[in-house]
Coordinates of C-alpha atoms in Angstrom, one line a residue:
M28 CA -19.3 9.0 9.2
T29 CA -19.4 6.3 11.9
L30 CA -16.1 4.6 12.4
P31 CA -16.0 0.8 12.2
K32 CA -15.4 -0.8 15.6
G33 CA -12.0 -2.3 16.5
T34 CA -8.7 -2.0 14.6
W35 CA -9.1 -4.4 11.6
L36 CA -11.8 -3.9 9.0
K37 CA -13.8 -7.0 8.2
E38 CA -13.6 -6.6 4.4
W39 CA -12.1 -4.1 2.0
N40 CA -12.0 -4.1 -1.8
P41 CA -11.3 -0.6 -3.3
E42 CA -11.9 -1.9 -6.9
D43 CA -15.6 -2.7 -5.9
P44 CA -17.6 0.4 -5.3
E45 CA -20.0 -1.5 -3.1
R46 CA -17.2 -2.7 -0.8
W47 CA -15.1 0.5 -0.8
N48 CA -15.6 3.4 1.7
P49 CA -14.0 6.5 0.1
G50 CA -14.6 8.6 3.2
L51 CA -12.5 6.3 5.4
A52 CA -9.9 6.1 2.6
W53 CA -9.4 9.8 2.3
R54 CA -9.5 10.3 6.1
T55 CA -6.7 7.7 6.4
L56 CA -4.8 9.6 3.7
W57 CA -4.9 13.0 5.4
I58 CA -4.2 11.8 8.9
T59 CA -1.3 9.6 7.8
T60 CA 0.0 12.4 5.7
F61 CA 0.1 14.7 8.7
N62 CA 2.1 12.1 10.6
L63 CA 4.3 11.6 7.6
T64 CA 5.1 15.3 7.4
L65 CA 6.3 15.2 11.0
A66 CA 8.4 12.2 10.2
F67 CA 10.2 14.1 7.4
I68 CA 10.6 17.1 9.7
T69 CA 12.4 14.8 12.2
W70 CA 14.4 13.1 9.5
F71 CA 15.8 16.3 8.1
V72 CA 16.1 18.5 11.2
V73 CA 19.8 17.5 11.5
S74 CA 20.5 19.1 8.1
A75 CA 19.1 22.4 9.4
L76 CA 21.1 22.2 12.6
V77 CA 24.6 21.2 11.4
V78 CA 25.2 24.5 9.5
R79 CA 24.8 26.4 12.8
L80 CA 26.9 24.1 15.0
P81 CA 30.4 25.5 14.1
K82 CA 29.2 29.0 14.8
V83 CA 28.0 28.2 18.4
G84 CA 31.3 26.6 19.5
F85 CA 31.2 23.0 18.1
E86 CA 34.6 22.3 16.6
F87 CA 33.9 19.8 13.7
S88 CA 35.6 19.4 10.4
T89 CA 33.8 19.5 7.1
V90 CA 33.8 15.7 6.8
Q91 CA 32.4 15.4 10.3
L92 CA 29.6 17.8 9.4
F93 CA 28.8 15.8 6.3
W94 CA 28.7 12.6 8.4
L95 CA 26.1 14.2 10.7
T96 CA 23.9 14.8 7.6
A97 CA 24.7 11.3 6.4
M98 CA 23.6 9.4 9.5
P99 CA 19.8 10.1 9.2
G100 CA 20.0 8.7 5.6
L101 CA 21.9 5.6 6.7
A102 CA 19.3 5.0 9.4
G103 CA 16.3 6.0 7.3
G104 CA 17.2 3.5 4.6
T105 CA 18.0 0.7 7.0
L106 CA 14.8 1.2 9.1
R107 CA 12.7 1.5 6.0
I108 CA 13.7 -2.1 5.1
V109 CA 12.1 -3.1 8.4
W110 CA 9.1 -0.8 8.1
T111 CA 8.5 -2.2 4.6
F112 CA 7.2 -5.5 6.1
L113 CA 5.2 -4.0 9.0
P114 CA 1.9 -2.9 7.3
P115 CA 0.5 -6.5 6.8
I116 CA 1.7 -7.4 10.3
L117 CA 0.7 -4.4 12.5
G118 CA -1.9 -2.7 10.3
T119 CA -2.2 1.0 9.6
R120 CA -3.6 2.1 13.0
H121 CA -0.9 0.6 15.2
L122 CA 1.9 1.2 12.8
V123 CA 1.2 5.0 12.3
T124 CA 0.5 5.6 16.0
F125 CA 3.5 4.0 17.5
S126 CA 5.9 5.0 14.7
T127 CA 5.0 8.6 15.3
L128 CA 5.5 8.4 19.0
L129 CA 9.1 7.1 18.3
L130 CA 9.9 10.5 16.8
L131 CA 10.0 11.9 20.3
I132 CA 13.3 10.2 21.0
P133 CA 15.5 12.1 18.5
L134 CA 13.5 15.4 18.9
L135 CA 14.0 15.5 22.7
G136 CA 17.5 14.1 22.4
W137 CA 18.7 16.8 20.0
G138 CA 17.0 19.5 22.0
F139 CA 19.1 18.8 25.0
A140 CA 22.3 17.8 23.2
V141 CA 22.8 21.1 21.3
Q142 CA 22.7 23.1 24.5
S143 CA 26.3 22.1 25.4
T144 CA 29.4 22.3 23.2
Q145 CA 30.8 19.6 25.5
T146 CA 28.3 17.0 24.0
P147 CA 30.6 14.3 22.5
Y148 CA 30.6 13.9 18.7
W149 CA 29.6 10.3 19.0
V150 CA 26.4 11.3 20.9
L151 CA 25.5 13.7 18.1
L152 CA 26.2 10.9 15.6
L153 CA 23.8 8.6 17.5
L154 CA 21.1 11.2 17.7
A155 CA 21.5 11.8 13.9
F156 CA 21.1 8.1 13.3
L157 CA 17.9 8.1 15.5
A158 CA 16.5 11.0 13.5
G159 CA 16.4 8.4 10.7
I160 CA 13.3 6.9 12.4
G161 CA 11.4 9.6 10.6
G162 CA 12.8 8.3 7.3
G163 CA 11.8 4.7 8.2
N164 CA 8.2 5.7 8.8
F165 CA 7.7 6.4 5.1
S166 CA 8.0 2.7 4.1
G167 CA 5.3 1.7 6.5
F168 CA 2.9 4.6 5.9
M169 CA 2.9 4.7 2.1
P170 CA 2.2 1.0 1.4
S171 CA -0.5 0.9 4.1
T172 CA -2.2 3.9 2.5
S173 CA -2.0 2.3 -1.0
Y174 CA -4.3 -0.5 0.3
F175 CA -7.1 1.9 0.7
F176 CA -7.4 3.2 -2.9
P177 CA -8.3 1.7 -6.3
K178 CA -5.6 1.6 -8.9
R179 CA -7.2 4.5 -10.9
L180 CA -6.6 6.8 -7.9
Q181 CA -3.3 5.5 -6.5
G182 CA -1.2 7.9 -8.5
T183 CA -3.0 10.9 -7.1
A184 CA -3.4 9.5 -3.6
L185 CA 0.2 8.5 -3.2
A186 CA 1.5 11.6 -4.8
L187 CA -0.5 13.7 -2.4
Q188 CA 0.7 11.8 0.6
A189 CA 4.3 11.7 -0.4
G190 CA 4.4 15.2 -1.8
I191 CA 2.8 16.8 1.3
G192 CA 5.0 14.6 3.5
N193 CA 8.0 15.8 1.6
F194 CA 7.1 19.3 2.5
G195 CA 8.4 18.4 6.0
V196 CA 11.9 18.8 4.6
S197 CA 11.2 22.3 3.4
V198 CA 9.2 23.2 6.5
V199 CA 12.0 22.3 8.9
Q200 CA 14.7 24.1 6.9
F201 CA 12.4 27.2 6.6
V202 CA 11.2 27.3 10.2
T203 CA 14.5 26.5 11.9
P204 CA 16.3 29.8 11.3
W205 CA 13.2 31.7 12.6
V206 CA 12.3 29.6 15.6
I207 CA 15.9 29.5 17.0
G208 CA 15.9 33.3 17.1
F209 CA 14.0 33.8 20.3
A210 CA 13.2 32.2 23.7
L211 CA 10.2 30.2 22.5
F212 CA 9.8 28.4 25.8
G213 CA 11.3 31.1 28.0
T214 CA 13.9 29.5 30.3
L215 CA 11.8 26.4 30.8
L216 CA 13.8 24.2 28.4
G217 CA 17.2 25.9 28.6
G218 CA 19.0 29.1 27.9
P219 CA 20.5 30.5 24.7
Q220 CA 23.8 29.7 23.0
T221 CA 26.1 32.4 21.6
F222 CA 26.0 32.5 17.8
T223 CA 29.0 34.2 16.0
P224 CA 28.0 34.6 12.4
A225 CA 31.1 36.7 11.7
P226 CA 34.3 37.6 13.7
G227 CA 33.5 40.1 16.4
V228 CA 29.7 39.7 15.9
S229 CA 27.6 37.6 18.3
Q230 CA 24.0 37.1 19.2
P231 CA 21.9 34.7 21.3
I232 CA 20.1 31.8 19.6
W233 CA 18.1 28.9 21.0
L234 CA 19.1 25.8 18.9
Q235 CA 16.9 23.5 21.1
N236 CA 13.8 25.2 19.7
A237 CA 14.5 23.5 16.3
T238 CA 13.3 20.2 17.7
F239 CA 11.3 21.0 20.9
V240 CA 8.8 23.0 18.8
W241 CA 7.6 19.8 17.1
V242 CA 6.9 17.7 20.2
P243 CA 3.3 18.9 20.7
F244 CA 2.5 18.3 17.1
V245 CA 3.8 14.7 17.3
L246 CA 1.6 14.0 20.3
V247 CA -1.5 15.4 18.6
A248 CA -0.7 13.4 15.4
A249 CA -0.3 10.1 17.3
L250 CA -3.6 10.7 19.1
L251 CA -5.4 11.3 15.8
A252 CA -4.0 8.2 14.3
W253 CA -5.1 6.0 17.3
V254 CA -8.6 7.4 17.4
Y255 CA -9.4 7.7 13.7
L256 CA -7.4 5.1 11.7
R257 CA -8.3 1.5 11.0
S258 CA -6.5 -1.3 9.3
V259 CA -7.2 -3.1 6.0
P260 CA -7.5 -6.9 6.3
I261 CA -4.3 -7.6 4.2
R262 CA -2.2 -9.9 6.3
A263 CA 1.2 -11.6 5.6
N264 CA 4.2 -12.6 7.7
F265 CA 7.8 -11.7 6.9
R266 CA 8.5 -14.9 4.9
E267 CA 5.5 -14.6 2.7
Q268 CA 6.5 -11.1 1.7
F269 CA 10.0 -12.1 0.4
D270 CA 8.5 -13.2 -2.9
I271 CA 9.0 -9.6 -4.2
F272 CA 12.7 -10.2 -4.4
R273 CA 12.4 -12.9 -7.0
D274 CA 10.9 -10.5 -9.5
K275 CA 13.4 -8.5 -11.6
H276 CA 11.1 -5.6 -11.8
T277 CA 11.5 -5.0 -8.0
W278 CA 15.2 -4.3 -8.7
V279 CA 14.5 -2.2 -11.8
M280 CA 12.1 0.0 -9.9
T281 CA 14.5 0.2 -7.0
S282 CA 17.1 1.7 -9.3
L283 CA 14.6 4.1 -10.7
Y284 CA 13.5 5.2 -7.2
I285 CA 17.1 5.8 -6.2
M286 CA 17.4 8.1 -9.2
T287 CA 14.3 10.1 -8.2
F288 CA 13.8 9.9 -4.4
G289 CA 17.5 9.2 -3.7
S290 CA 18.3 12.5 -5.5
F291 CA 15.5 14.4 -3.7
S292 CA 16.5 13.2 -0.2
G293 CA 20.2 13.3 -0.9
F294 CA 20.3 16.8 -2.2
S295 CA 17.8 17.9 0.5
A296 CA 20.3 16.8 3.1
I297 CA 23.4 18.3 1.6
F298 CA 22.0 21.4 -0.1
P299 CA 22.8 23.7 2.8
L300 CA 26.4 22.4 3.1
L301 CA 26.8 22.6 -0.7
I302 CA 26.0 26.3 -0.6
R303 CA 28.3 26.8 2.3
E304 CA 31.2 24.9 0.8
V305 CA 30.9 26.2 -2.8
Y306 CA 30.0 29.8 -2.2
G307 CA 30.8 30.4 1.5
G308 CA 34.3 31.7 0.8
F309 CA 33.2 34.9 -0.9
A310 CA 32.7 38.2 0.9
G311 CA 29.0 38.6 1.7
A312 CA 28.5 34.8 1.3
P313 CA 24.8 33.7 1.4
D314 CA 23.2 32.2 4.5
P315 CA 22.6 28.5 3.3
L316 CA 19.3 28.2 5.2
R317 CA 17.8 31.2 3.4
Y318 CA 17.9 29.1 0.2
A319 CA 18.1 25.5 1.2
F320 CA 14.4 25.1 1.9
L321 CA 13.6 26.0 -1.7
G322 CA 14.9 22.7 -3.1
P323 CA 12.6 20.3 -1.2
L324 CA 9.8 22.8 -1.6
V325 CA 10.1 22.7 -5.4
G326 CA 10.5 18.9 -5.3
S327 CA 7.4 18.4 -3.1
V328 CA 5.2 20.6 -5.2
S329 CA 6.2 18.9 -8.4
R330 CA 5.5 15.5 -6.9
I331 CA 2.0 16.6 -6.0
L332 CA 1.3 18.2 -9.4
A333 CA 2.7 15.1 -11.3
G334 CA 0.4 12.7 -9.5
P335 CA -2.8 13.4 -11.5
I336 CA -0.7 13.6 -14.7
T337 CA 0.6 10.0 -14.1
D338 CA -3.0 8.8 -13.6
R339 CA -3.9 10.2 -17.0
F340 CA -0.9 9.5 -19.1
G341 CA 0.8 6.6 -17.2
G342 CA 3.8 6.5 -15.0
A343 CA 6.5 5.2 -17.5
I344 CA 6.4 8.2 -19.9
V345 CA 6.5 10.7 -17.0
T346 CA 9.5 8.8 -15.5
Q347 CA 11.2 9.1 -18.9
V348 CA 10.7 12.9 -18.9
S349 CA 12.0 13.0 -15.3
A350 CA 15.1 11.0 -16.1
I351 CA 16.0 13.3 -19.0
G352 CA 15.3 16.4 -16.9
I353 CA 17.4 15.2 -13.9
F354 CA 20.3 14.4 -16.3
L355 CA 20.4 17.7 -18.0
S356 CA 19.9 19.7 -14.8
A357 CA 22.8 17.9 -13.1
L358 CA 24.9 18.8 -16.2
L359 CA 23.9 22.4 -15.8
V360 CA 24.9 22.4 -12.1
T361 CA 28.5 21.5 -13.0
L362 CA 28.8 24.8 -14.8
Y363 CA 28.6 26.6 -11.4
T364 CA 30.5 24.2 -9.0
R365 CA 33.8 26.1 -9.4
P366 CA 32.6 29.7 -9.1
T367 CA 34.8 32.8 -9.6
S368 CA 32.3 35.2 -8.0
L369 CA 29.0 35.4 -6.2
E370 CA 27.3 36.5 -9.4
Q371 CA 27.2 32.8 -10.3
F372 CA 25.3 31.8 -7.2
P373 CA 21.7 32.5 -8.5
F374 CA 22.4 30.2 -11.5
F375 CA 23.7 27.5 -9.2
V376 CA 20.5 27.7 -7.1
L377 CA 18.4 27.7 -10.2
A378 CA 20.1 24.6 -11.6
M379 CA 19.7 22.8 -8.3
L380 CA 16.0 23.7 -8.2
L381 CA 15.6 22.1 -11.6
V382 CA 17.2 18.9 -10.2
F383 CA 14.7 19.0 -7.4
F384 CA 11.8 19.7 -9.8
F385 CA 12.4 16.7 -12.0
A386 CA 13.3 14.4 -9.1
G387 CA 9.9 15.3 -7.6
V388 CA 8.1 14.5 -10.9
G389 CA 9.9 11.1 -10.9
N390 CA 8.9 10.4 -7.3
A391 CA 5.3 10.6 -8.3
S392 CA 5.5 8.6 -11.5
T393 CA 7.5 5.7 -10.1
F394 CA 4.8 5.3 -7.4
K395 CA 2.2 5.1 -10.1
Q396 CA 4.2 2.4 -11.9
M397 CA 4.5 0.0 -9.0
P398 CA 0.8 -0.6 -8.4
M399 CA 0.4 -1.2 -12.1
I400 CA 3.3 -3.7 -12.3
F401 CA 2.5 -5.7 -9.2
P402 CA -0.7 -7.0 -7.4
P403 CA -1.8 -5.1 -4.3
R404 CA 0.1 -6.9 -1.5
Q405 CA 3.3 -7.1 -3.6
A406 CA 2.9 -3.5 -4.8
G407 CA 2.8 -2.4 -1.2
G408 CA 6.0 -4.4 -0.4
V409 CA 7.8 -3.0 -3.5
I410 CA 6.7 0.5 -2.6
G411 CA 8.2 0.0 0.9
W412 CA 11.4 -1.7 -0.3
T413 CA 12.2 0.9 -3.1
A414 CA 11.5 3.7 -0.6
A415 CA 13.9 2.0 1.8
I416 CA 16.7 1.9 -0.6
G417 CA 15.9 5.4 -1.9
A418 CA 16.2 6.7 1.6
Y419 CA 19.9 6.0 1.6
G420 CA 20.2 9.1 -0.5
P421 CA 21.3 11.4 2.3
F422 CA 23.9 8.9 3.4
L423 CA 25.2 8.2 -0.1
F424 CA 25.2 11.8 -1.3
S425 CA 26.7 13.2 1.9
T426 CA 29.6 10.7 2.0
L427 CA 30.3 10.8 -1.8
A428 CA 30.1 14.6 -1.9
A429 CA 32.4 14.9 1.1
Y430 CA 35.1 12.6 -0.2
T431 CA 34.9 13.8 -3.8
Q432 CA 35.5 17.4 -2.5
Q433 CA 38.4 16.1 -0.3
A434 CA 40.0 14.2 -3.3
T435 CA 39.4 16.7 -6.1
G436 CA 38.8 20.1 -4.4
S437 CA 35.3 20.5 -5.8
F438 CA 32.0 18.7 -6.3
T439 CA 32.1 18.6 -10.1
A440 CA 33.2 14.9 -10.3
F441 CA 30.4 14.0 -7.9
F442 CA 27.8 15.4 -10.3
Y443 CA 29.5 13.6 -13.3
G444 CA 29.2 10.3 -11.5
L445 CA 25.5 10.9 -10.8
M446 CA 24.9 11.7 -14.5
V447 CA 26.2 8.2 -15.4
F448 CA 23.7 6.7 -13.0
Y449 CA 20.9 8.8 -14.4
A450 CA 21.7 7.8 -18.0
L451 CA 21.6 4.1 -17.0
N452 CA 18.1 4.6 -15.4
L453 CA 16.9 6.5 -18.5
F454 CA 17.7 3.3 -20.5
L455 CA 16.1 0.9 -18.0
N456 CA 12.8 2.8 -17.8
W457 CA 12.6 3.1 -21.6
Y458 CA 13.5 -0.6 -22.2
Y459 CA 11.2 -2.2 -19.7
Y460 CA 8.3 0.2 -19.4
A461 CA 8.1 3.2 -21.8
R462 CA 9.0 1.9 -25.3
R463 CA 6.5 0.4 -27.7
G464 CA 6.3 -3.3 -27.0
A465 CA 7.8 -2.9 -23.5
E466 CA 7.6 -5.9 -21.2
K467 CA 5.5 -4.1 -18.6
P468 CA 3.9 -0.9 -20.1
C469 CA 2.7 1.2 -17.2

């Protein structure tokens, strides 16, 4: 297919078959999804690194470690607010290309910082914040992709992009333990650190590999975006886009997305530390990174699978199922947050995987609801805004979990508080969208 010349398309109407180019739409989806996956990898690489830092000589408290996992979430949410408004200003081509290149800052920074235990804590906090650039990208990439597809396909398209992008969380938590185990770059980018998994036991690891390995992929992804992406002629300045905040449904959908994506991103960030803190005191305690990747993997797969289901049955009813599932799964987790033996660990992991599963389902269904509730330009803005607030999940979950444990000695109260929030959203979705005679059935 011949690519249109220039950056901006002259016309684009996906609801009119004569004025829609499906080849360009799907090409945009796949290239942007590749870039988005790398963004999620960058966003969550800190969660994969922090569980190793104490065993290579970094002397941090539990609260300090939770703050390192919290900072990417704080940055991701804040930067997503900015990225929300960029698609109609910069266009897909420029936005995806330059946002991807920005990922090089935290990736290179962390690669050099972890090589010395003398690196100040504030530097690691700053680099953790900069990793949030990867989280910010989501609120630019998803709305711009939504412009390319008709409403009948947006549930599937957005679920594919977000679901595959979410795989980045699982990928980085799965790849990190393997890639830090050998001299991937020889001595070119630094020597090994001494890892002491148990007293009297030590081995060399190369923590810098966890971030350096992704640099070539980022460069390739940015090049693909620049060469093959184009921008839909939907334009608006910052002021014109503020009209979404006058609609109450923006705020209802924001709360629903905090329930779904906030849970997915929040638990993805703290799952390794939850395993370490709850079950790490037992003899033969499990390695958190052997299990942590399973949560985001399950959530990503369920998001992809739920996309076509929402196109067929509607987003509201699927969100209702998601809310019920998250609530009951969180209740199940509380049965295993004060363990008496390692025999309870498999049940703890299973309960957490159920939380991830239903959160992933809700991630897909809420993104189906928004294009049905709002017109295209506003829908893009609401998608970006809700994604921005949902991205505070790692920050909120990390800080609340840390201080709940500090105050009560366990994480049980943390899950009870979440259940109250889940129940509220169950009611909101039913009242406004899912019940018979709802104000905005979708």
